CSV table of C-alpha atoms in Angstrom, one decimal:
chain,number,residue,atom,x,y,z
V,1,MET,CA,24.6,-34.6,3.8
V,2,ALA,CA,22.3,-33.6,1.0
V,3,GLU,CA,19.6,-36.2,2.1
V,4,THR,CA,19.5,-34.7,5.6
V,5,GLU,CA,19.3,-31.2,4.2
V,6,MET,CA,16.5,-32.3,1.8
V,7,GLU,CA,14.5,-33.9,4.6
V,8,TYR,CA,15.0,-30.9,6.7
V,9,ARG,CA,13.7,-28.6,3.9
V,10,VAL,CA,10.7,-30.8,3.2
V,11,GLU,CA,9.8,-31.0,6.9
V,12,LEU,CA,10.2,-27.2,7.2
V,13,PHE,CA,7.9,-26.6,4.2
V,14,ASN,CA,5.2,-29.0,5.4
V,15,ARG,CA,5.2,-27.5,8.9
V,16,LEU,CA,5.1,-24.0,7.5
V,17,ALA,CA,2.2,-24.8,5.2
V,18,GLN,CA,0.3,-26.6,8.0
V,19,THR,CA,0.8,-23.8,10.5
V,20,CYS,CA,-0.1,-20.9,8.2
V,21,PHE,CA,-3.1,-22.8,6.8
V,22,ASN,CA,-4.4,-23.4,10.3
V,23,LYS,CA,-3.9,-19.8,11.4
V,24,CYS,CA,-5.1,-18.0,8.3
V,25,VAL,CA,-7.7,-19.9,6.4
V,26,ASP,CA,-11.2,-20.1,7.8
V,27,LYS,CA,-12.6,-23.6,8.2
V,28,ARG,CA,-15.9,-22.8,6.5
V,29,TYR,CA,-15.0,-23.0,2.9
V,30,LYS,CA,-17.1,-20.7,0.8
V,31,GLU,CA,-15.0,-20.4,-2.4
V,32,SER,CA,-12.0,-22.1,-3.8
V,33,GLU,CA,-9.8,-19.1,-4.3
V,34,LEU,CA,-7.9,-17.2,-1.6
V,35,ASN,CA,-9.4,-13.8,-0.9
V,36,MET,CA,-7.3,-10.7,-0.1
V,37,GLY,CA,-7.5,-11.1,3.7
V,38,GLU,CA,-6.2,-14.7,3.5
V,39,ASN,CA,-3.5,-13.6,1.0
V,40,SER,CA,-2.1,-10.9,3.3
V,41,CYS,CA,-2.4,-13.2,6.3
V,42,ILE,CA,-0.4,-15.9,4.5
V,43,ASP,CA,2.2,-13.4,3.4
V,44,ARG,CA,2.7,-12.2,7.0
V,45,CYS,CA,2.6,-15.7,8.4
V,46,VAL,CA,5.2,-17.1,6.0
V,47,SER,CA,7.6,-14.2,6.5
V,48,LYS,CA,7.4,-14.4,10.3
V,49,TYR,CA,7.9,-18.1,10.2
V,50,TRP,CA,10.9,-17.9,7.9
V,51,GLN,CA,12.5,-15.1,9.9
V,52,VAL,CA,12.0,-16.8,13.3
V,53,ASN,CA,13.3,-20.1,11.8
V,54,SER,CA,16.5,-18.5,10.5
V,55,MET,CA,17.0,-16.6,13.8
V,56,ILE,CA,16.7,-19.8,15.8
V,57,GLY,CA,18.9,-21.6,13.4
V,58,GLN,CA,21.6,-19.0,13.8
V,59,MET,CA,21.3,-19.0,17.5
V,60,LEU,CA,21.6,-22.8,17.7
V,61,SER,CA,24.5,-22.9,15.4
V,62,ALA,CA,26.5,-20.0,16.9
V,63,GLY,CA,26.2,-20.6,20.7
V,64,GLY,CA,26.7,-24.2,21.7
V,65,ARG,CA,24.0,-24.1,24.3
V,66,PRO,CA,20.4,-22.8,23.9
V,67,PRO,CA,20.2,-19.7,26.2
V,68,MET,CA,17.3,-21.0,28.4
K,1,MET,CA,-0.5,-43.1,-0.4
K,2,ALA,CA,-3.8,-44.3,-1.8
K,3,ALA,CA,-5.0,-40.9,-2.9
K,4,PRO,CA,-2.7,-40.2,-5.9
K,5,ASN,CA,-3.3,-43.8,-7.2
K,6,SER,CA,-7.0,-43.3,-7.1
K,7,GLU,CA,-6.7,-40.0,-8.9
K,8,LYS,CA,-4.6,-41.7,-11.6
K,9,GLU,CA,-7.3,-44.4,-11.9
K,10,LEU,CA,-10.0,-41.8,-12.3
K,11,LYS,CA,-8.0,-40.0,-15.0
K,12,THR,CA,-7.6,-43.2,-17.0
K,13,GLU,CA,-11.3,-44.2,-16.6
K,14,VAL,CA,-12.7,-40.8,-17.7
K,15,PRO,CA,-11.9,-41.0,-21.5
K,16,SER,CA,-13.4,-44.5,-21.8
K,17,SER,CA,-16.8,-43.8,-20.2
K,18,HIS,CA,-18.2,-40.6,-21.8
K,19,GLU,CA,-21.9,-41.3,-21.6
K,20,ALA,CA,-21.8,-43.3,-18.3
K,21,GLU,CA,-22.0,-40.7,-15.6
K,22,GLN,CA,-22.5,-36.9,-15.9
K,23,PRO,CA,-20.9,-35.7,-12.6
K,24,GLN,CA,-17.2,-36.8,-13.0
K,25,ILE,CA,-14.8,-35.9,-10.3
K,26,GLN,CA,-12.2,-33.5,-11.6
K,27,ALA,CA,-8.6,-33.8,-10.5
K,28,ILE,CA,-7.2,-30.9,-8.5
K,29,ARG,CA,-5.3,-28.5,-10.7
K,30,MET,CA,-2.7,-26.0,-9.4
K,31,PRO,CA,-3.3,-22.5,-10.8
K,32,SER,CA,-1.3,-21.6,-13.9
K,33,MET,CA,0.9,-18.6,-14.1
K,34,GLU,CA,-1.7,-16.6,-16.0
K,35,GLU,CA,-4.3,-17.4,-13.3
K,36,ILE,CA,-1.9,-16.3,-10.6
K,37,ARG,CA,-1.0,-13.1,-12.4
K,38,ALA,CA,-4.7,-12.3,-12.9
K,39,GLN,CA,-5.4,-12.9,-9.2
K,40,GLU,CA,-2.5,-10.6,-8.4
K,41,VAL,CA,-3.8,-7.9,-10.7
K,42,TRP,CA,-7.3,-8.2,-9.3
K,43,ASN,CA,-6.1,-8.1,-5.6
K,44,ASN,CA,-4.6,-4.7,-6.2
K,45,CYS,CA,-6.6,-2.0,-4.3
K,46,ALA,CA,-6.3,0.6,-7.0
K,47,VAL,CA,-7.5,-1.7,-9.7
K,48,ARG,CA,-10.4,-2.9,-7.7
K,49,SER,CA,-11.5,0.6,-6.7
K,50,VAL,CA,-11.3,1.9,-10.3
K,51,ALA,CA,-13.2,-1.1,-11.6
K,52,SER,CA,-15.8,-0.6,-8.9
K,53,GLY,CA,-16.0,3.1,-9.7
K,54,VAL,CA,-16.6,2.4,-13.4
K,55,MET,CA,-19.3,-0.1,-12.6
K,56,GLY,CA,-20.9,2.3,-10.2
K,57,GLY,CA,-20.8,5.0,-12.8
K,58,GLY,CA,-22.5,2.8,-15.4
K,59,LEU,CA,-25.1,1.8,-12.9
K,60,GLY,CA,-25.7,5.4,-11.9
K,61,PHE,CA,-25.9,6.4,-15.6
K,62,MET,CA,-28.6,3.8,-16.3
K,63,MET,CA,-30.5,4.7,-13.3
K,64,GLY,CA,-30.4,8.4,-14.0
K,65,MET,CA,-31.5,7.9,-17.6
K,66,PHE,CA,-34.3,5.6,-16.5
K,67,LEU,CA,-35.6,8.1,-13.9
K,68,GLY,CA,-35.1,11.0,-16.3
K,69,ALA,CA,-37.1,9.2,-19.0
K,70,LEU,CA,-39.9,8.6,-16.4
K,71,ASP,CA,-40.1,12.3,-15.6
K,72,ASN,CA,-40.3,13.6,-19.2
K,73,PRO,CA,-43.8,12.7,-20.6
K,74,ILE,CA,-45.5,15.1,-18.2
K,75,MET,CA,-43.9,18.2,-19.9
K,76,GLN,CA,-44.4,17.1,-23.5
K,77,ASP,CA,-48.1,17.8,-23.5
K,78,GLN,CA,-47.7,21.5,-22.8
K,79,MET,CA,-45.3,22.5,-25.6
K,80,SER,CA,-45.0,20.7,-28.9
K,81,GLY,CA,-42.0,20.6,-31.2
K,82,LYS,CA,-38.8,18.6,-31.6
K,83,GLN,CA,-36.8,21.3,-29.8
K,84,GLN,CA,-38.7,20.6,-26.6
K,85,LEU,CA,-37.8,16.9,-27.0
K,86,LEU,CA,-34.1,17.8,-27.4
K,87,TYR,CA,-34.2,20.0,-24.3
K,88,ASN,CA,-35.8,17.1,-22.4
K,89,LEU,CA,-33.1,14.8,-23.6
K,90,LYS,CA,-30.4,17.2,-22.5
K,91,GLN,CA,-31.9,17.6,-19.1
K,92,MET,CA,-32.2,13.8,-18.8
K,93,GLY,CA,-28.5,13.5,-19.9
K,94,SER,CA,-27.3,16.0,-17.3
K,95,ARG,CA,-29.3,14.4,-14.5
K,96,SER,CA,-28.0,10.9,-15.4
K,97,TRP,CA,-24.4,12.3,-15.6
K,98,SER,CA,-24.7,13.8,-12.1
K,99,SER,CA,-26.2,10.5,-10.8
K,100,ALA,CA,-23.4,8.6,-12.5
K,101,LYS,CA,-20.8,10.7,-10.8
K,102,THR,CA,-22.4,10.2,-7.4
K,103,PHE,CA,-22.6,6.5,-7.8
K,104,ALA,CA,-19.0,6.3,-9.2
K,105,VAL,CA,-17.6,8.2,-6.2
K,106,MET,CA,-19.6,5.9,-3.9
K,107,GLY,CA,-18.2,2.8,-5.6
K,108,VAL,CA,-14.6,4.0,-5.6
K,109,VAL,CA,-14.7,5.0,-1.9
K,110,PHE,CA,-16.4,1.9,-0.7
K,111,SER,CA,-14.2,-0.5,-2.7
K,112,ALA,CA,-11.0,1.3,-1.7
K,113,VAL,CA,-11.8,1.4,2.0
K,114,GLU,CA,-12.9,-2.2,2.1
K,115,CYS,CA,-9.8,-3.3,0.2
K,116,VAL,CA,-7.4,-1.3,2.5
K,117,VAL,CA,-9.2,-2.5,5.7
K,118,GLU,CA,-9.2,-6.1,4.6
K,119,LYS,CA,-5.5,-6.0,3.8
K,120,ALA,CA,-4.6,-4.4,7.1
K,121,ARG,CA,-6.7,-6.8,9.2
K,122,ALA,CA,-5.7,-9.8,7.1
K,123,LYS,CA,-9.2,-11.3,7.7
K,124,HIS,CA,-12.3,-11.8,5.5
K,125,ASP,CA,-15.1,-10.6,7.7
K,126,THR,CA,-18.3,-8.5,7.7
K,127,THR,CA,-16.5,-5.9,9.8
K,128,ASN,CA,-14.7,-4.8,6.7
K,129,THR,CA,-18.0,-4.2,5.0
K,130,VAL,CA,-19.4,-2.3,8.0
K,131,VAL,CA,-16.4,0.0,8.2
K,132,ALA,CA,-16.3,0.7,4.5
K,133,GLY,CA,-20.1,1.3,4.4
K,134,CYS,CA,-19.8,3.7,7.4
K,135,VAL,CA,-17.0,5.7,5.8
K,136,THR,CA,-18.8,5.9,2.4
K,137,GLY,CA,-22.1,7.0,3.9
K,138,GLY,CA,-20.3,9.5,6.2
K,139,THR,CA,-18.3,11.1,3.4
K,140,MET,CA,-21.3,11.3,1.1
K,141,SER,CA,-23.5,13.1,3.7
K,142,ALA,CA,-20.7,15.0,5.4
K,143,LYS,CA,-21.9,18.3,3.7
K,144,ALA,CA,-25.1,18.3,5.7
K,145,GLY,CA,-23.5,18.3,9.1
K,146,PRO,CA,-22.1,15.8,11.6
K,147,LYS,CA,-25.5,14.4,12.6
K,148,ALA,CA,-26.4,13.6,9.0
K,149,ALA,CA,-23.0,12.0,8.6
K,150,CYS,CA,-23.7,9.7,11.5
K,151,VAL,CA,-27.1,8.8,10.1
K,152,GLY,CA,-25.6,8.2,6.6
K,153,CYS,CA,-22.8,6.1,8.1
K,154,VAL,CA,-25.1,3.8,10.0
K,155,GLY,CA,-27.6,3.6,7.2
K,156,PHE,CA,-25.1,2.8,4.4
K,157,ALA,CA,-23.3,0.3,6.6
K,158,ALA,CA,-26.6,-1.6,7.3
K,159,PHE,CA,-27.4,-1.4,3.6
K,160,SER,CA,-24.1,-2.8,2.4
K,161,VAL,CA,-24.2,-5.6,5.0
K,162,ALA,CA,-27.7,-6.6,3.8
K,163,ILE,CA,-26.5,-6.5,0.1
K,164,GLU,CA,-23.5,-8.7,1.0
K,165,LYS,CA,-25.6,-11.2,2.9
K,166,PHE,CA,-28.0,-11.3,0.0
K,167,PHE,CA,-25.2,-12.0,-2.5
K,168,ASP,CA,-23.5,-14.6,-0.2
K,169,ARG,CA,-26.6,-16.7,0.0
K,170,HIS,CA,-26.1,-18.0,-3.5
K,171,THR,CA,-22.8,-19.7,-2.7
């Protein structure tokens, strides 16, 4: 239902933000704003995550069994 | 969820105690749309390189005028008259214009290369500065042969790393 979908979306967003933050942002904080390298890293990370997530969702919903 | 409650308590306490403590903790604000758009404009490689070129041109102009003014008083003792002064001023202007062009080209090339390399690597490192400095130094001294290009590359890369470390020490 809508609650499950909402929980799923919130969980997806939280995991996405956590993963891309851990990958892209350096732990030694020098300034508060994102510089260009971090910006482009976050763009790539989010787009990869989204694409893989939708691919896996399609594979899980189309075939009954995961192909492993 | 204790953090949002404490933030709300800080927000209600702040207006009542103005003279109590100077360093008050500011609540975290998300950037507004204008701030996001300004950041997007400033992150564009073309805008950054043009701005850097303009700043380099200004710096080169000031330096050229300063150095030209330093050279002039030697010639004024030989020939008197305001026409000599005008000639000196024109020479100073042409020298500062050529210096401004050199510095502007340097600024444009350095900023453009650094921006492109940083966007391609998706990392904020000193390697970006080294590569940009090497390309800038190499292109500026490329007319004097390949050996001078290598020397210019290494020299300018070392200089730009030193300048960046100097500016980063303040933060």
